[in-house]
Coordinates of C-alpha atoms in Angstrom, one line a residue:
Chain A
X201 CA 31.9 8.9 -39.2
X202 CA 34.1 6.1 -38.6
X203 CA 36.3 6.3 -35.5
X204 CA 40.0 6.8 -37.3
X205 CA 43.6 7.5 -36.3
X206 CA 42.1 11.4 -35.6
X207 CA 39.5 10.3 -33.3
X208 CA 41.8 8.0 -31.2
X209 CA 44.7 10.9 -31.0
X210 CA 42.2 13.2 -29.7
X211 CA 39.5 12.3 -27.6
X212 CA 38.7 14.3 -24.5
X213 CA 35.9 13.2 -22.1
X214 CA 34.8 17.0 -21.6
X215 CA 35.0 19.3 -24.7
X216 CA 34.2 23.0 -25.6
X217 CA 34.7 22.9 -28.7
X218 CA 32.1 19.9 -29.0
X219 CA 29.6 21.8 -27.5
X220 CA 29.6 24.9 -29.7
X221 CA 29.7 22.8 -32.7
X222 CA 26.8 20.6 -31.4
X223 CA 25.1 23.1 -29.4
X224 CA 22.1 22.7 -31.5
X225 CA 21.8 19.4 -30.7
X226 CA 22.5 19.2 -26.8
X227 CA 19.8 21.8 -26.8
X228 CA 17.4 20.1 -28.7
X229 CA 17.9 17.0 -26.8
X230 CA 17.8 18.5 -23.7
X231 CA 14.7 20.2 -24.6
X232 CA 12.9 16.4 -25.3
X233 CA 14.4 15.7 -21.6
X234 CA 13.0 18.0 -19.9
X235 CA 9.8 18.5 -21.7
X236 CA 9.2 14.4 -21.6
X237 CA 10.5 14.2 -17.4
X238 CA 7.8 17.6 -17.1
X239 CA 4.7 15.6 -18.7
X240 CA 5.3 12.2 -17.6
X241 CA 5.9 13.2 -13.8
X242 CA 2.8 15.7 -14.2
X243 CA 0.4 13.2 -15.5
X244 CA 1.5 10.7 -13.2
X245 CA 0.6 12.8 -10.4
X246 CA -3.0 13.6 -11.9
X247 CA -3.2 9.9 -11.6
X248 CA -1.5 9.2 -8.5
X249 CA -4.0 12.0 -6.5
X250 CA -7.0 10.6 -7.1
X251 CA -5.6 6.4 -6.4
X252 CA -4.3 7.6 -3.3
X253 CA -7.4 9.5 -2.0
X254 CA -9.0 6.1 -2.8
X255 CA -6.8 4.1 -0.9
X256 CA -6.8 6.6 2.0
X257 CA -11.1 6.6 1.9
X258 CA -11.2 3.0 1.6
X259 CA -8.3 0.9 3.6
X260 CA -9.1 -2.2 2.4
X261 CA -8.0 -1.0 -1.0
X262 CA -4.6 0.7 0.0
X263 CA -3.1 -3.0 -0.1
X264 CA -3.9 -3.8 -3.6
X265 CA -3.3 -0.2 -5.2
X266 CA 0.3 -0.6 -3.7
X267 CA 0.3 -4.1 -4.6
X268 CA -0.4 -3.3 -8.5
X269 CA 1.8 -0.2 -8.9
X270 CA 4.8 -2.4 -7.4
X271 CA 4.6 -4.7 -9.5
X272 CA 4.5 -2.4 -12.3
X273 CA 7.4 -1.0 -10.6
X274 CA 9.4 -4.4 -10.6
X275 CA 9.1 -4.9 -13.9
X276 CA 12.6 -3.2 -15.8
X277 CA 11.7 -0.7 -18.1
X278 CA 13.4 -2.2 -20.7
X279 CA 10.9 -4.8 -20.6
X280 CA 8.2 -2.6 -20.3
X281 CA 9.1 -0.5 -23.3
X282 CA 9.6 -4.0 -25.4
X283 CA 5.9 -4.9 -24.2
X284 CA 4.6 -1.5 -24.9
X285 CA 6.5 -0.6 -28.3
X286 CA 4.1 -3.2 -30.5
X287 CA 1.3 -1.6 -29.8
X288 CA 1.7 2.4 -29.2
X289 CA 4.7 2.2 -31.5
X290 CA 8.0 3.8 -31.8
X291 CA 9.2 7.1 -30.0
X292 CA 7.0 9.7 -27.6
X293 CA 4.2 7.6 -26.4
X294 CA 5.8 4.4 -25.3
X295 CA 8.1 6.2 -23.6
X296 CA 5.8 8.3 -22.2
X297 CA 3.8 5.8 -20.3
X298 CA 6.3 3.8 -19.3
X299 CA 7.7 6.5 -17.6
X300 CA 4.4 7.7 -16.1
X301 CA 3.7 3.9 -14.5
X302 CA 7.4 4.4 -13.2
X303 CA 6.3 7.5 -11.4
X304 CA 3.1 6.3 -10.5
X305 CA 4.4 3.5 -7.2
X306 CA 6.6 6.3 -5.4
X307 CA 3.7 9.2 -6.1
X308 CA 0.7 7.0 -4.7
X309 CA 3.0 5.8 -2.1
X310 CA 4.5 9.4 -0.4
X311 CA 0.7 10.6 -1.2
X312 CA -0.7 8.1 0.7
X313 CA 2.0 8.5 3.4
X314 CA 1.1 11.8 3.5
X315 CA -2.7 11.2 4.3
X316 CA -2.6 8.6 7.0
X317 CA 0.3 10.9 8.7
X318 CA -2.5 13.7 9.2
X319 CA -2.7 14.9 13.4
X320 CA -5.4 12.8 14.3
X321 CA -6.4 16.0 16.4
X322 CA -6.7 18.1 13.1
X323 CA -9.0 15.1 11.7
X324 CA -11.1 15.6 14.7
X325 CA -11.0 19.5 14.6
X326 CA -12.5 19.5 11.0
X327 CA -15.1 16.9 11.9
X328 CA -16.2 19.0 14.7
X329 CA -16.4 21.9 12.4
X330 CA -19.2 19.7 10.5
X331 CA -16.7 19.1 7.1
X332 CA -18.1 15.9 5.6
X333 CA -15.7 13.6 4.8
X334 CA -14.6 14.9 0.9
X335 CA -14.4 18.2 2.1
X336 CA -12.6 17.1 4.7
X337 CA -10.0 15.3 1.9
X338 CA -9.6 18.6 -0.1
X339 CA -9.8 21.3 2.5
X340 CA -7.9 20.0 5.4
X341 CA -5.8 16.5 4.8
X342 CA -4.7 17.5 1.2
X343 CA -2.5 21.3 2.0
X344 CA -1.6 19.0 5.4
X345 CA 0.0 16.3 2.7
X346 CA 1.9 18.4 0.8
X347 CA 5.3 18.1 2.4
X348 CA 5.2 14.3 2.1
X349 CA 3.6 14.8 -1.4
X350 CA 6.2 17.0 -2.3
X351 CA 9.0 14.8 -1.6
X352 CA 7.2 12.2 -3.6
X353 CA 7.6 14.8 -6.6
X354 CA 10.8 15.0 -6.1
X355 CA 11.9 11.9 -5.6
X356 CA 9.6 10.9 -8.9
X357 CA 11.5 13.5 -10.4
X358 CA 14.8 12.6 -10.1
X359 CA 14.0 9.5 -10.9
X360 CA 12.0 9.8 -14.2
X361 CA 14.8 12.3 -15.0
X362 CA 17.8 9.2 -14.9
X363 CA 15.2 6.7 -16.5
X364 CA 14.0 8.9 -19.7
X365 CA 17.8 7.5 -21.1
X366 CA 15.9 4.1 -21.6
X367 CA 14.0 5.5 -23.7
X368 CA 16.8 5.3 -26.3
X369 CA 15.6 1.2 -27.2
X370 CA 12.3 2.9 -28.7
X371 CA 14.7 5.9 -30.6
X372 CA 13.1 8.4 -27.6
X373 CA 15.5 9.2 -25.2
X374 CA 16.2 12.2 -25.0
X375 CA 20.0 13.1 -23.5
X376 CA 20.1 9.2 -23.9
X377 CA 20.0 9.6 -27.6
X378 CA 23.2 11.6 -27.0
X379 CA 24.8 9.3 -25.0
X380 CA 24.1 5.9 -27.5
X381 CA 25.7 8.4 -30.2
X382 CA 28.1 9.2 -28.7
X383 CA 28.7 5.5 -27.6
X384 CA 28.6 4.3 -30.8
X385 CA 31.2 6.7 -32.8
X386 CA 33.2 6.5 -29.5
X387 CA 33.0 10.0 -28.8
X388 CA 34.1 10.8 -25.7
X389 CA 32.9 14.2 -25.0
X390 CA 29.3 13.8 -26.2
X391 CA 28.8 10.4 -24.0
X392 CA 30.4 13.1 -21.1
X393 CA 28.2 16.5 -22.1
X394 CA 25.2 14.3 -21.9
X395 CA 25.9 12.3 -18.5
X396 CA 26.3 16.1 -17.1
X397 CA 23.7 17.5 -18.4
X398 CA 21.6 14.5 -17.1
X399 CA 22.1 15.3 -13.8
X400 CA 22.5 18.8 -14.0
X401 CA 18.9 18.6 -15.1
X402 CA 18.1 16.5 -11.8
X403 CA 19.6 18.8 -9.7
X404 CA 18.2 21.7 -11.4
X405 CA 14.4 19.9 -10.9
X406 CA 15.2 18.8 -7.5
X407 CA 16.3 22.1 -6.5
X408 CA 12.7 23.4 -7.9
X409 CA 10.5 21.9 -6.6
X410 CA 12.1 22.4 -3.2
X411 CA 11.7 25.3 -3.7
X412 CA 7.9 25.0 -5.0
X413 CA 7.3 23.2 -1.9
X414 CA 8.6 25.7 0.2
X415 CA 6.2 28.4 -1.3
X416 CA 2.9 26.2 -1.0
X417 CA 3.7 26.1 2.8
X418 CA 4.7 28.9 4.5
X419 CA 3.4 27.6 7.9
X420 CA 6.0 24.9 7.4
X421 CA 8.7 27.3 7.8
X422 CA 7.6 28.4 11.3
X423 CA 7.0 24.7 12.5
X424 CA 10.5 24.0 10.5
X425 CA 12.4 26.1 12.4
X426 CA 10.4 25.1 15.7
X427 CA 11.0 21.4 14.5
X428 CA 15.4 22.0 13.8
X429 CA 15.5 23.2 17.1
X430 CA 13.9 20.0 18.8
X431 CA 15.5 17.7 16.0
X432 CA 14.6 16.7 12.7
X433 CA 11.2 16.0 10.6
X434 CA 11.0 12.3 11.3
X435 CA 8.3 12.2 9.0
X436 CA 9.9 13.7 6.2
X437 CA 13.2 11.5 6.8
X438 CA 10.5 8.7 6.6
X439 CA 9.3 9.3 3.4
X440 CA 12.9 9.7 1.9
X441 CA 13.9 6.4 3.0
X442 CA 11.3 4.5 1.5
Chain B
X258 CA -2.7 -10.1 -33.1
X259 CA 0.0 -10.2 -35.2
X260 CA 2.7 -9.4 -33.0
X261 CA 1.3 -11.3 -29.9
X262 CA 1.5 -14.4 -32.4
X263 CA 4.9 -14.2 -33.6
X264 CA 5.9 -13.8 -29.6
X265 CA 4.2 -17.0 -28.9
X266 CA 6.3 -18.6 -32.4
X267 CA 8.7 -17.0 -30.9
X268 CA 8.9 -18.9 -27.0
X269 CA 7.4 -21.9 -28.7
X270 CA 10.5 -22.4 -30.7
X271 CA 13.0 -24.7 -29.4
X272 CA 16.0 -23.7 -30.8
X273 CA 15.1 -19.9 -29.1
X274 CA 15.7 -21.8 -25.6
X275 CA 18.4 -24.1 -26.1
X276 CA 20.8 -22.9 -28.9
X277 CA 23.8 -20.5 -28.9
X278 CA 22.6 -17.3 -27.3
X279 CA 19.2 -19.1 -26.1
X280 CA 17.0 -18.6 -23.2
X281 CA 18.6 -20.9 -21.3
X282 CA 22.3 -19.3 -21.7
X283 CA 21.3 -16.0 -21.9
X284 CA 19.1 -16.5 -18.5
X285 CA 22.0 -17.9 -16.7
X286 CA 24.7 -15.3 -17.7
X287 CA 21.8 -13.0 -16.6
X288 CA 21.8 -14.3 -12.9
X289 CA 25.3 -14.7 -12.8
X290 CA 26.3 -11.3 -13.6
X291 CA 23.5 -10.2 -11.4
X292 CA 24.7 -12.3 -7.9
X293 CA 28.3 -11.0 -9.1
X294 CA 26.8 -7.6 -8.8
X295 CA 24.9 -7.9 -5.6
X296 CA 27.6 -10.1 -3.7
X297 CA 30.0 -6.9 -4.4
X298 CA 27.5 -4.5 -3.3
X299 CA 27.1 -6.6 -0.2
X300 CA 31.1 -6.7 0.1
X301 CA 30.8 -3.1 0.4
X302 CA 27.5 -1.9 1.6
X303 CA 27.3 -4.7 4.8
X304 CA 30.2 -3.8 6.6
X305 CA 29.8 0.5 6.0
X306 CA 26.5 0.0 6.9
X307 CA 26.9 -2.2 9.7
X308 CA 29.8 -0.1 11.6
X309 CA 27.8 3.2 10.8
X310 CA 24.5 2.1 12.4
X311 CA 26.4 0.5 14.9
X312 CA 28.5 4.1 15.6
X313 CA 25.1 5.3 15.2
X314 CA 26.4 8.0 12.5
X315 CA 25.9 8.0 9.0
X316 CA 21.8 8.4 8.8
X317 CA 22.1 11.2 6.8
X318 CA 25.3 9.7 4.7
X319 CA 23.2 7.0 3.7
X320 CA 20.0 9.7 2.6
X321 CA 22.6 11.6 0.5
X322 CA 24.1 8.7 -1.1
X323 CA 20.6 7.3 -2.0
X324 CA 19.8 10.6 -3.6
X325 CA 23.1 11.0 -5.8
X326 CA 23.1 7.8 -7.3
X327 CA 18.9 8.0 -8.1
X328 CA 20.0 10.8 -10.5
X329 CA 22.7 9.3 -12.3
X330 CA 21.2 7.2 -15.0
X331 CA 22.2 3.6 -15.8
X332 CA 22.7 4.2 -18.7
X333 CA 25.4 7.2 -18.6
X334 CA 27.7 4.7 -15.6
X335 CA 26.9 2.0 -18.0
X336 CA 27.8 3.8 -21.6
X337 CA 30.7 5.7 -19.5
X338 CA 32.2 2.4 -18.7
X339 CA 32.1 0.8 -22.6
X340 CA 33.8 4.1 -24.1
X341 CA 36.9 3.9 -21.6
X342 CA 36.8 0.2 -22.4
X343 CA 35.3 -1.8 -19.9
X344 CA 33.1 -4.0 -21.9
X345 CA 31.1 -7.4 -21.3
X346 CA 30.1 -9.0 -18.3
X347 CA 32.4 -7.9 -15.5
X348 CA 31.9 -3.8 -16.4
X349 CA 28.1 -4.7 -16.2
X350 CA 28.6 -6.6 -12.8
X351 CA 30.6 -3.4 -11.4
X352 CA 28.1 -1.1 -12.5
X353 CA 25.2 -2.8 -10.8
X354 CA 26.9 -3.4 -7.9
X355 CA 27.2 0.7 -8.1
X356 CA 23.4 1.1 -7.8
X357 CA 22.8 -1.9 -5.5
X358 CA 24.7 -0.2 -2.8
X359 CA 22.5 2.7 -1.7
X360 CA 19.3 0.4 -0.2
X361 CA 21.4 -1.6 0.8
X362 CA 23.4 0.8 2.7
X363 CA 20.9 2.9 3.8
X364 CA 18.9 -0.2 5.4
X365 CA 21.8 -1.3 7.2
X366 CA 22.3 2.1 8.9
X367 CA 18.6 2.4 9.9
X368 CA 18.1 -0.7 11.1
X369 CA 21.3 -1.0 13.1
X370 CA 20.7 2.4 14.0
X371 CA 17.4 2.2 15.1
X372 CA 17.5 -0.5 17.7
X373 CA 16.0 0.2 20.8
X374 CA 18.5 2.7 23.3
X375 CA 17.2 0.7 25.9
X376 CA 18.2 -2.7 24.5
X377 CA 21.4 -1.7 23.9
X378 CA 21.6 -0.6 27.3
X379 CA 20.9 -3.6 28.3
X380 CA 23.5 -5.8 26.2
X381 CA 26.1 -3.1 27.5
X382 CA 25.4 -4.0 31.2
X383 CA 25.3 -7.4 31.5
X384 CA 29.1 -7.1 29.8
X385 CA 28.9 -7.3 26.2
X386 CA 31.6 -5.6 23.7
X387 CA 30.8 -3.4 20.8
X388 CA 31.1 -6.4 18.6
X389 CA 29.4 -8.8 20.3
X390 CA 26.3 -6.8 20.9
X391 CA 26.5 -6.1 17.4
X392 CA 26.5 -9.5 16.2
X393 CA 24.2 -10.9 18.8
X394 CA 21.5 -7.7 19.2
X395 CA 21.5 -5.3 16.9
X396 CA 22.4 -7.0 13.8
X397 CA 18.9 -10.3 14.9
X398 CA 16.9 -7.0 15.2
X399 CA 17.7 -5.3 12.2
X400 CA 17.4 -8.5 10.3
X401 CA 14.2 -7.6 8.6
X402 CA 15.7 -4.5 7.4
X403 CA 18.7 -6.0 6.3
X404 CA 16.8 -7.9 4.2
X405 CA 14.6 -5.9 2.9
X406 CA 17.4 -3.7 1.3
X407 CA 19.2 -6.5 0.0
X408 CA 16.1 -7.7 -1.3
X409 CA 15.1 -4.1 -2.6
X410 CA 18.6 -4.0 -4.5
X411 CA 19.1 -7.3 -5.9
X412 CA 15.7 -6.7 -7.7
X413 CA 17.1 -3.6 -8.4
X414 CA 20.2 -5.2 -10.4
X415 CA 17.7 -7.7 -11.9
X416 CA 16.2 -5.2 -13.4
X417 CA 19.5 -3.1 -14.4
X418 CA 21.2 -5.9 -15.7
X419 CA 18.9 -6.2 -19.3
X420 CA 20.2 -2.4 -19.7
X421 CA 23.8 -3.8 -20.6
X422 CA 22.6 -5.3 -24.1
X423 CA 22.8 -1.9 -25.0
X424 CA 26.3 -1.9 -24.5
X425 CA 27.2 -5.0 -25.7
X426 CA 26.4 -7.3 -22.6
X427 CA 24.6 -10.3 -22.9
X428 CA 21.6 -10.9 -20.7
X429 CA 17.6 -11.5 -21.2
X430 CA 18.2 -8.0 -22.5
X431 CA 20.0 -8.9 -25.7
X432 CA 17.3 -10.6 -26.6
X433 CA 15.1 -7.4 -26.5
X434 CA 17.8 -5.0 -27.8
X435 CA 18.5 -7.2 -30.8
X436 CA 14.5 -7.7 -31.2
X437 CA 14.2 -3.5 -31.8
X438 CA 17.5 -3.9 -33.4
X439 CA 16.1 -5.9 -36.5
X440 CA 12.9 -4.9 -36.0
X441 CA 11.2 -8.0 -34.7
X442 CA 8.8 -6.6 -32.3
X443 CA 7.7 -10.4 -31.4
X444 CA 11.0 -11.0 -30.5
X445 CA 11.3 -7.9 -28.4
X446 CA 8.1 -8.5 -26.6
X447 CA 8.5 -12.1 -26.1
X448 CA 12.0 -10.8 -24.3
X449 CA 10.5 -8.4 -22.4
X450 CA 8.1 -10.5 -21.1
X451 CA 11.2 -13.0 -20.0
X452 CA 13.0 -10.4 -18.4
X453 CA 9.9 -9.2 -16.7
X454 CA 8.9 -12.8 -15.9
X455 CA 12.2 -13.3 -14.2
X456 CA 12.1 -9.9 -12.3
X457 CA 9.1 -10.9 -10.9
X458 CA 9.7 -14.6 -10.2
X459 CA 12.3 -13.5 -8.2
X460 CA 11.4 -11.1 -6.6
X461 CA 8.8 -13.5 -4.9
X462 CA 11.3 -16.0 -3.9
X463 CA 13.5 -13.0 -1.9
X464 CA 10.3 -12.1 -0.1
X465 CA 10.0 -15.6 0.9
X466 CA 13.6 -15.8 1.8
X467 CA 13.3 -12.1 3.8
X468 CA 10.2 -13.5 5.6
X469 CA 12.3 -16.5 7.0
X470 CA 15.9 -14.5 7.8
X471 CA 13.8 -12.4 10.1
X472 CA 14.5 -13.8 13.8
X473 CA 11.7 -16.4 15.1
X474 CA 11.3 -14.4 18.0
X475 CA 10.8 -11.0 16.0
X476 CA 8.4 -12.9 13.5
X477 CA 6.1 -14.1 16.3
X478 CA 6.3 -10.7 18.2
X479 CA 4.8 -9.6 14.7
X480 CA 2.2 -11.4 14.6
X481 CA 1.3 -10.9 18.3
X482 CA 1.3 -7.4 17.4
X483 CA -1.0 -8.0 14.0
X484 CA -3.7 -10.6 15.8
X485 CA -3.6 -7.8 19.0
X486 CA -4.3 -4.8 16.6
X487 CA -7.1 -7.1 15.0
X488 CA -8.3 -7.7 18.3
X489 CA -8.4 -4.0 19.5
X490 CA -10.4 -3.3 16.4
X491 CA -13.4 -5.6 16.7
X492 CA -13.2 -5.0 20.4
X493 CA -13.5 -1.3 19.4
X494 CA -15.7 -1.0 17.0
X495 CA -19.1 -2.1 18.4
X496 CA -18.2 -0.2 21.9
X497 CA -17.4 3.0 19.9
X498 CA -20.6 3.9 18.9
X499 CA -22.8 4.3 22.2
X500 CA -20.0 5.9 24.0
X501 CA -19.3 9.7 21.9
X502 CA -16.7 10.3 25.0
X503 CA -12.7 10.3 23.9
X504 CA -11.9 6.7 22.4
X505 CA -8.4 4.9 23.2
X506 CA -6.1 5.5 20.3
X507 CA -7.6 9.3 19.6
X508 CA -8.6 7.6 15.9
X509 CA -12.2 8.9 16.7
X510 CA -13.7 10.9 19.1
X511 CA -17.1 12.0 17.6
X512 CA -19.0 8.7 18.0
X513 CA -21.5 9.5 15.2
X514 CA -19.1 9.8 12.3
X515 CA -17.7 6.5 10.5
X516 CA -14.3 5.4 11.9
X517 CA -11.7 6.8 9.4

């Protein structure tokens, strides 16, 4: 469809009337977005878990594990996905890793925060109760990590959520595919619908796993409210900022 | 490898570098676009983030802000701008500078804001104004803050910048978009390993440049404190192990067990 005289006499950046025609479509698309943002940020944290325990059991290989993932991190995606495309090809995959590498630095990162932020006095509580050091990871510093490891999952998120658009280079991009289209015919309402939807989707996830977090630790609410009343978490405000 | 071949033919070729639309252009517009887009995040960011440590308000501004602008992809500001007709270079640079403002911001705030009460304390009683403490205390001690946000968001619009080929602006990225375009993956990989190249190179050199804007007197108090904590450690390690009483530090205090 070429951009005529029709297109440029009416062009609204928010539309009803495009979205009940296209409905089909946003939903589809917004489907791939949220199903893509759902399995890159979950398989990034099945890999993030187990190179952060590492780094937390070994200290002398926290510096390189952070080292590697921020480089990966540095690296524009764009240039990733060009690197990647030749050899997993056009569409899902490429985008898929890409994504997961993304999610990877600030998982291993808030993870590892997490860990090391552990009361020294609850360390020395399990010890005393004979928990070998594994045991000790699983049983006692891993539910003590989840606040900070929560915040990683959100940040990651978010995040994965804006970058998934990129995946339009590779033909993958979910509400990014809308928004190229919609680019390209000039259509104002579909580059709109899909910038919305983009972060309605963050917000939506954010707002999720908050909630999420919330549930797998109720004794955070009584030391929450204990905490607001002396001040904020610095250690949550912590792991925001970085 | 096929493809890994034609990227090499691809670099090896002069005319790739030099000509219309090389490297060499295409590098350069790259850089300038991205200094345009970090000097106008620092004309904005600096002086908010500056005055708002310095009020010592604005923590939490700078957290939100952070967030909001995380979710909105680069894309969207990017393909928003090109359909209300803000095309090329200077929409690209304004974009950018959009998303280089949050670190940049948000260091500012915590740095200024985190300065020692009693330091401040002390500028204010031996007669220094608001400004003056602000220029010669708070802003030395934030330095390595400072710098690491700016450092954190020029990278940032390094890396932002490619995105704009999408949308018709010409960077290391056009290079990569037109390579997927006519689907010549060599091309595309030999641009994506010159945009990646670039990212990284520098992103060195601004670690460099962050390790010498920090104050001399910070950098050696640093190290002090990196060659003391080395110190404590051999000096506590061997005298840990005979002694199962509370060590210094609370680290360890069963003297059997490995030191975490």
């Amino acid at each position: 469809m070429h951009a005529g005289p029709v297109a440029a006499a009416a062009n609204p950046w928010l539309s009803w009337e495009y979205l009940e025609r296209n409905g089909g479509d946003v939903l589809r698309y917004t489907q791939q977005h949220s199903t893509l943002t759902l399995q890159a940020v979950v398989i990034a944290l099945l890999v993030a878990l187990p190179l952060a325990a590492l780094a937390h059991l070994r200290p002398r290989l926290a510096g390189p594990v952070l080292a590697g993932t921020g480089v990966l991190y540095t690296v524009p995606s764009l240039a990733l996905f060009a690197v990647l495309a030749p050899y997993t090809g056009i569409g899902r995959t490429t985008v898929l890793i890409g994504l997961v590498l993304y999610a990877l630095l600030v998982l291993v990162r808030n993870v590892l925060v997490g860990l090391q932020g552990v009361d020294p006095a609850v360390r020395d509580a399990a010890r005393g109760m004979g928990y070998g050091r594994l045991r000790m990871l699983v049983g006692v510093e891993l539910p003590q990590a989840v606040p900070a490891i929560v915040t990683g999952l959100r940040l990651a998120t978010v995040s994965t959520v804006a970058l998934v658009t990129v995946g339009v280079v590779v033909g993958y991009g979910g509400l990014g595919q809308l928004m190229f289209r919609g680019f390209r015919s000039n259509y104002h309402a579909e580059v709109m619908t899909a910038t919305v939807l983009c972060l309605l989707l963050a917000l939506v996830a954010d707002l999720l796993l908050m909630l999420v977090g919330r549930l797998l630790t109720p004794w955070q609410r009584a030391s929450g409210r204990r905490a607001a009343r002396e001040g904020a978490d610095p250690r949550e405000e912590a792991a925001w900022a970085s | 490898m096929g493809i890994l071949n034609e990227a090499f033919r691809w670099l090896n070729d002069p005319l790739n570098w030099t000509g219309r639309r090389g490297v060499v252009e295409l590098a350069t517009a790259h850089l300038l676009v991205s200094a345009a887009a970090v000097g106008l995040a620092l004309l904005v960011a600096l002086p908010a983030g500056l005055w708002l440590g310095h009020r010592r308000r604005g923590a939490t501004v700078g957290v939100v802000v952070a967030n909001t602008t995380r979710a909105l992809p680069t894309l969207a500001l990017l393909t928003l701008l090109a359909a209300s007709g803000w095309f090329g270079n200077t929409a690209t640079a304004l974009a950018c500078a959009v998303f280089a403002v949050p670190p940049i911001l948000a260091n500012a705030v915590t740095g200024v804001g985190g300065v020692d009460g009693d330091v401040r304390d002390a500028a204010r009683g031996i007669g220094m104004s608001g400004a003056r403490m602000l220029w010669t205390v708070e802003v030395p001690l934030a330095m390595p803050l400072i710098a690491a946000g700016i450092r954190t968001g020029a990278v940032q619009v390094l890396a932002t910048v490619p995105l704009a080929a999408l949308v018709g602006g010409t960077s290391l990225g056009t290079i990569v978009v037109t390579g997927f375009a006519t689907q010549r993956y060599g091309q595309a990989l030999a641009g994506g390993v010159l945009v990646a190249g670039l990212c990284l190179l520098v992103e060195g050199l601004l670690a460099l440049v962050e390790r010498l804007a920090a104050p001399r007197g910070l950098r050696a108090l640093a190290r002090a404190a990196a060659s003391d904590a080395r110190a404590a450690e051999r000096a506590t390690a061997p005298r840990r192990r005979p002694a199962p009483v509370a060590a210094p530090g609370g680290t360890g205090s069963n003297g059997a067990s490995p030191s975490p």
